GROMACS .gro file of C-alpha atoms in nm:
model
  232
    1UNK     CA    1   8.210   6.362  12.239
    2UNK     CA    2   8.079   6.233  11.908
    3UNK     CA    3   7.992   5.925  12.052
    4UNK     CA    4   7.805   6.064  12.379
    5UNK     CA    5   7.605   6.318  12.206
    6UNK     CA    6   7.524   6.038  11.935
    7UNK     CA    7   7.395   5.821  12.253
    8UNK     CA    8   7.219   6.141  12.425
    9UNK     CA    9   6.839   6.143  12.411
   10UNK     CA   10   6.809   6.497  12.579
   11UNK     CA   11   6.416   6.553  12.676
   12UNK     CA   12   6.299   6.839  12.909
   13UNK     CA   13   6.322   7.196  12.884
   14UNK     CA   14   6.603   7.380  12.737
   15UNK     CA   15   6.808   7.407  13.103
   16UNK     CA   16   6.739   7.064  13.133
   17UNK     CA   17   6.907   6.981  12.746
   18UNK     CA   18   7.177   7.238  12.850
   19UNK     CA   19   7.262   7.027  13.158
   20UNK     CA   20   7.262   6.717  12.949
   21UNK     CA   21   7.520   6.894  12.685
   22UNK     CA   22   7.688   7.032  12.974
   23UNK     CA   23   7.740   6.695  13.169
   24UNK     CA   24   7.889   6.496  12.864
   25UNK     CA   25   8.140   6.787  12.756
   26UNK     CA   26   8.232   6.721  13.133
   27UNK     CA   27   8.287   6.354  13.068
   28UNK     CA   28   8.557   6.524  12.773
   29UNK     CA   29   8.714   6.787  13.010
   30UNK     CA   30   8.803   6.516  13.273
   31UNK     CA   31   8.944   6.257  13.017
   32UNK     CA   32   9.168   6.563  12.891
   33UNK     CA   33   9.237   6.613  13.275
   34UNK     CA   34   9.099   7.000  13.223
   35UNK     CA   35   9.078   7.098  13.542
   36UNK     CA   36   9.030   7.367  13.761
   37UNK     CA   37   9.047   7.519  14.151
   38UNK     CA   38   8.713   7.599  14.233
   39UNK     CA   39   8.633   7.977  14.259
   40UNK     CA   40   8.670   8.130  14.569
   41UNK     CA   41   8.292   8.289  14.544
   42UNK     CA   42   8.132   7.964  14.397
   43UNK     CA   43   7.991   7.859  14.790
   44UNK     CA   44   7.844   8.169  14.784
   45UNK     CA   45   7.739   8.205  14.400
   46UNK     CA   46   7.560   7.826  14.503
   47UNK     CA   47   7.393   7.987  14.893
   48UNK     CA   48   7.223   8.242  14.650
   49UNK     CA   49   7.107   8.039  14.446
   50UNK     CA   50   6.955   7.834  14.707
   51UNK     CA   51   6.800   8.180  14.833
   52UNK     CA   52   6.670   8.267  14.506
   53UNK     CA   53   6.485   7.938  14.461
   54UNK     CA   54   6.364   7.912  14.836
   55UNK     CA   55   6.201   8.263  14.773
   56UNK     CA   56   6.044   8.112  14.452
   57UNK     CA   57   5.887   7.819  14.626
   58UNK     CA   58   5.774   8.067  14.938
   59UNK     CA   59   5.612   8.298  14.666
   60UNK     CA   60   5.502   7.973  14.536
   61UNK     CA   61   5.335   7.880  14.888
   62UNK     CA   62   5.165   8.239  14.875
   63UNK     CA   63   5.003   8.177  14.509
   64UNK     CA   64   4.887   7.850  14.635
   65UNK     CA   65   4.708   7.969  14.951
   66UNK     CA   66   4.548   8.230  14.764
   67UNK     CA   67   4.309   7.992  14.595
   68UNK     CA   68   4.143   7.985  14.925
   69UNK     CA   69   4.064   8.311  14.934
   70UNK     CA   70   3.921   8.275  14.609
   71UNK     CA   71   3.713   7.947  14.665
   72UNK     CA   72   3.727   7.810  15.019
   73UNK     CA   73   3.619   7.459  14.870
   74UNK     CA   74   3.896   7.471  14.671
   75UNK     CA   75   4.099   7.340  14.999
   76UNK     CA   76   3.858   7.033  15.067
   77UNK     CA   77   3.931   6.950  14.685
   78UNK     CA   78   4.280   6.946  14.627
   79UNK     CA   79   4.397   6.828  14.997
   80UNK     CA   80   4.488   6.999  15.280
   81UNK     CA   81   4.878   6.872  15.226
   82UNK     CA   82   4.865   7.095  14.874
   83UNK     CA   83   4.862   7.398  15.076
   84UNK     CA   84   5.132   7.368  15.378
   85UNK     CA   85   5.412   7.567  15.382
   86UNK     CA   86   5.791   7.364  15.327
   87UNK     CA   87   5.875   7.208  15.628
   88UNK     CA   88   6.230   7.410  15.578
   89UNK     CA   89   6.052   7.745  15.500
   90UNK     CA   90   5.981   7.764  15.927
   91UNK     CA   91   5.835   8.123  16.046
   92UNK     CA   92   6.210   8.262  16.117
   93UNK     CA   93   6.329   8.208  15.742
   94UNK     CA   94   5.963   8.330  15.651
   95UNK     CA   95   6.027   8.665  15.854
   96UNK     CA   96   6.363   8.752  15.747
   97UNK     CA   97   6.262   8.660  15.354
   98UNK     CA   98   5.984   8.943  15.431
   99UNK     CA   99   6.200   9.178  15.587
  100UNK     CA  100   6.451   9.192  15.286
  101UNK     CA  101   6.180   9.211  15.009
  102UNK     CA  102   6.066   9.500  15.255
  103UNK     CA  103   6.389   9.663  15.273
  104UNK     CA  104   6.470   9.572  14.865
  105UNK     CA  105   6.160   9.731  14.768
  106UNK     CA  106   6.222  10.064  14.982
  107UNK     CA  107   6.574  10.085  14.843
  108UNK     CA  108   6.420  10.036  14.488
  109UNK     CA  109   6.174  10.323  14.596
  110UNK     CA  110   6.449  10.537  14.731
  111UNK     CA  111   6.677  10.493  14.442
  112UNK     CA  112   6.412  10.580  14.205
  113UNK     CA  113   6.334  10.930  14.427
  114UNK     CA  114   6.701  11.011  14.356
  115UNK     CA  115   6.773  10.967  14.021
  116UNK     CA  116   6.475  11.167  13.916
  117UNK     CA  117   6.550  11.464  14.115
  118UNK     CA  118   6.919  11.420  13.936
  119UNK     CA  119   6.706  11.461  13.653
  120UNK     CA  120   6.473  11.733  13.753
  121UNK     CA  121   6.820  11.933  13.875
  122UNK     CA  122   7.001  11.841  13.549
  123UNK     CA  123   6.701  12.021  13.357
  124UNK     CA  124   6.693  12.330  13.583
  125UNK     CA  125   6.360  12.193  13.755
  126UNK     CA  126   6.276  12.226  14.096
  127UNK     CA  127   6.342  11.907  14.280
  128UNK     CA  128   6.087  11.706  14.491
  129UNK     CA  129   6.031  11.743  14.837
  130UNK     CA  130   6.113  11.457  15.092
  131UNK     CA  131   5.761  11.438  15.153
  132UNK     CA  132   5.725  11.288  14.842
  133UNK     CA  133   5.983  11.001  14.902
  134UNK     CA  134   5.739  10.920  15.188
  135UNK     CA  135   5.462  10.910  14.972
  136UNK     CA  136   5.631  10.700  14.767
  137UNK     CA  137   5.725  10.468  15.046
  138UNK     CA  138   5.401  10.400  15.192
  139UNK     CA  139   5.405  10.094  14.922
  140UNK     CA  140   5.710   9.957  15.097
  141UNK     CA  141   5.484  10.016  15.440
  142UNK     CA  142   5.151   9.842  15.273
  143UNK     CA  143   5.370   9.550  15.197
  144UNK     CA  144   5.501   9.555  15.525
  145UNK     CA  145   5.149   9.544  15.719
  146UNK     CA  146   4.999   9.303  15.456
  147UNK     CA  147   5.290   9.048  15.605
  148UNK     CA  148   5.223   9.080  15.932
  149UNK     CA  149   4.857   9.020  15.850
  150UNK     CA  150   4.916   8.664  15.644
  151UNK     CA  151   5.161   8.580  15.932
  152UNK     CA  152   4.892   8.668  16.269
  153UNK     CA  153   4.586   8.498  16.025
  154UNK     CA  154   4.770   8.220  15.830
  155UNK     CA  155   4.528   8.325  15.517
  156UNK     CA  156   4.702   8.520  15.224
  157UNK     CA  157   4.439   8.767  15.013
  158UNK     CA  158   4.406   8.689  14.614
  159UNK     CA  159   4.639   8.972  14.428
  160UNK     CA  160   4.604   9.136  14.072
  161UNK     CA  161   4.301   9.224  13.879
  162UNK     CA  162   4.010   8.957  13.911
  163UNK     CA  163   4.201   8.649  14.065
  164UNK     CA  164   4.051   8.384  13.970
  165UNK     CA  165   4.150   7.993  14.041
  166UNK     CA  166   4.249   7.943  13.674
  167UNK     CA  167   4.516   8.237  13.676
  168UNK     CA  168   4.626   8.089  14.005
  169UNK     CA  169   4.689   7.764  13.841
  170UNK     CA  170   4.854   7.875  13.556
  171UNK     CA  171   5.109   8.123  13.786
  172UNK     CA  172   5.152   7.799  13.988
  173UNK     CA  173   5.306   7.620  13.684
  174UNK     CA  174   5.488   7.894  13.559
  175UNK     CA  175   5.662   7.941  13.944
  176UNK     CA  176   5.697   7.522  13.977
  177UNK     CA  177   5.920   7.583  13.558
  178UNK     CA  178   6.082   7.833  13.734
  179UNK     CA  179   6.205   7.648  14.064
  180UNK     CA  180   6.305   7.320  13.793
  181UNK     CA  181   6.501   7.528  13.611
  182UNK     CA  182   6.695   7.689  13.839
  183UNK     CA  183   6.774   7.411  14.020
  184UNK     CA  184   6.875   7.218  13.714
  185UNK     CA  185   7.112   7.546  13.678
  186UNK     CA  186   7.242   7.506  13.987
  187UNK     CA  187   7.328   7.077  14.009
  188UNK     CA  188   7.499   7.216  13.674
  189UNK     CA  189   7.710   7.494  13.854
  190UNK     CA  190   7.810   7.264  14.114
  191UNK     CA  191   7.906   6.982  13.898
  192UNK     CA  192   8.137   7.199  13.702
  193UNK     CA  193   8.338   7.381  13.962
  194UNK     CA  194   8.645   7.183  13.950
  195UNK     CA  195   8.613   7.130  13.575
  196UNK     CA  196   8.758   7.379  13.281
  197UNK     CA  197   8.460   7.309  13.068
  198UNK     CA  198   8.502   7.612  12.848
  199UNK     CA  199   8.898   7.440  12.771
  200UNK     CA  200   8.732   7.148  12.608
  201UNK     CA  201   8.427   7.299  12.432
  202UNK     CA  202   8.634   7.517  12.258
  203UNK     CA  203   8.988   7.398  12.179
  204UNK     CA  204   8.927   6.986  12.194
  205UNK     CA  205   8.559   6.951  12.055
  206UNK     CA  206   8.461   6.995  11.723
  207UNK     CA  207   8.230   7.267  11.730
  208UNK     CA  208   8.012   7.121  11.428
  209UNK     CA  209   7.915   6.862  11.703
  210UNK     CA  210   7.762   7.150  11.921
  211UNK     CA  211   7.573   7.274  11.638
  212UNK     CA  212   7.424   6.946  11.554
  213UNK     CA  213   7.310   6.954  11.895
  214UNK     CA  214   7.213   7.251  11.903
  215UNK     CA  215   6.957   7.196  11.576
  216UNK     CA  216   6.906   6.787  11.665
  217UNK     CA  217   6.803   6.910  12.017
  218UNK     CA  218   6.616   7.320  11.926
  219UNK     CA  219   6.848   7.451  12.170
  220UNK     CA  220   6.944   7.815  12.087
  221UNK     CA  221   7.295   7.821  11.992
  222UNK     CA  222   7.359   8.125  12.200
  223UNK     CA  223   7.366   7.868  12.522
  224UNK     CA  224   7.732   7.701  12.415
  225UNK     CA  225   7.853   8.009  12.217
  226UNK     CA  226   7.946   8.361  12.307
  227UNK     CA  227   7.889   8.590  11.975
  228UNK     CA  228   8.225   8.654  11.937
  229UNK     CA  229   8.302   8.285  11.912
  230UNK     CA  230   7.991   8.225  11.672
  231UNK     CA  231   8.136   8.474  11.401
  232UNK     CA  232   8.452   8.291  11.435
   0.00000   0.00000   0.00000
């Protein structure tokens, strides 16, 4: 380990050094032979993932198309191919994604209704009416319509207080970090489902090594180390 962390020249963003940490304390665990039967929920642990990030690029897609509602030019400038959809983001997976942040958000809503009239009836308050729950989930509806709209026009209206193409940008880059991160997270996940990384990190490594990554690297020590094991 000593000599692969010696070698490592770890450059990216902190998932990205993680990974790199990650993948030669995997080169250790499969020397040692530390292996492991892969968990019976990792397929689906991985599918989710894969949900999670396809909703970030489709939220992605939607941040991107609403520069032309800004600026029309905007399109002309940057190239029509900037602006089209994923090829594997077709109209069915587009629908369903809608119809569970639909449902998500009215559950949210709902859920929200009921713990405060647990509250209200906890305090000897008079509890809301349903008609207020209906009130509540005309946001759920809103979100709903505004859907159907982007997906009978193909344009998607400019959100939050005084879009403007710089903000656009700048949530563009921040959803692109997202989407590299988490699929860094995930190549790591599947790499190490038949290895007992955790064996080797903490019983066959020295954990001085970790820490000099850790510092050599500015990598929060919290990523290799549970606080338990840190006081140790």
């Amino acid at each position: 380990m000593a000599r692969l962390l010696k070698e490592m020249k770890a450059t990216g963003t902190i998932q990205e050094k993680v990974k790199a940490y990650n993948d030669a304390n995997r080169e250790v665990a499969i020397l040692c032979n530390h292996k492991r039967t892969v968990a019976a929920g990792h397929a689906g642990s991985i599918e989710k993932m894969q949900e999670r990030i396809n909703g970030l690029r489709y939220q992605l897609w939607r941040t991107q198309m609403m520069m032309i509602d800004v600026d029309p030019k905007i399109k002309k400038k940057k190239g029509a191919a900037y602006f089209e959809r994923p090829e594997d983001l077709d109209i069915d997976w587009v629908k369903a994604h809608q119809e569970a942040e639909v449902e998500e958000l009215r559950q949210k809503i709902t859920k929200k209704f009921e713990k405060d009239n647990e509250k209200l009836a906890a305090e000897g308050e008079k509890e809301m009416k349903p008609k207020e729950l209906q009130e509540r989930l005309e946001k759920a509806d809103e979100l709903e319509a505004k859907y159907k709209k982007e997906n009978k026009t193909g344009k998607v209206e400019a959100e939050g207080k005084g879009p403007s193409i710089d903000k656009l940008e700048t949530a563009v880059d921040k959803l692109n970090q997202r989407i590299e991160n988490m699929k860094v997270q995930m190549e790591d996940k599947e790499g190490n489902k038949e290895v007992a990384l955790g064996t080797s990190k903490i019983n066959y490594i020295d954990p001085r090594l970790t820490v000099v990554f850790s510092k050599k690297f500015d990598v929060p020590i919290e990523r290799f180390f549970s606080k338990t094991l840190r006081e140790k």
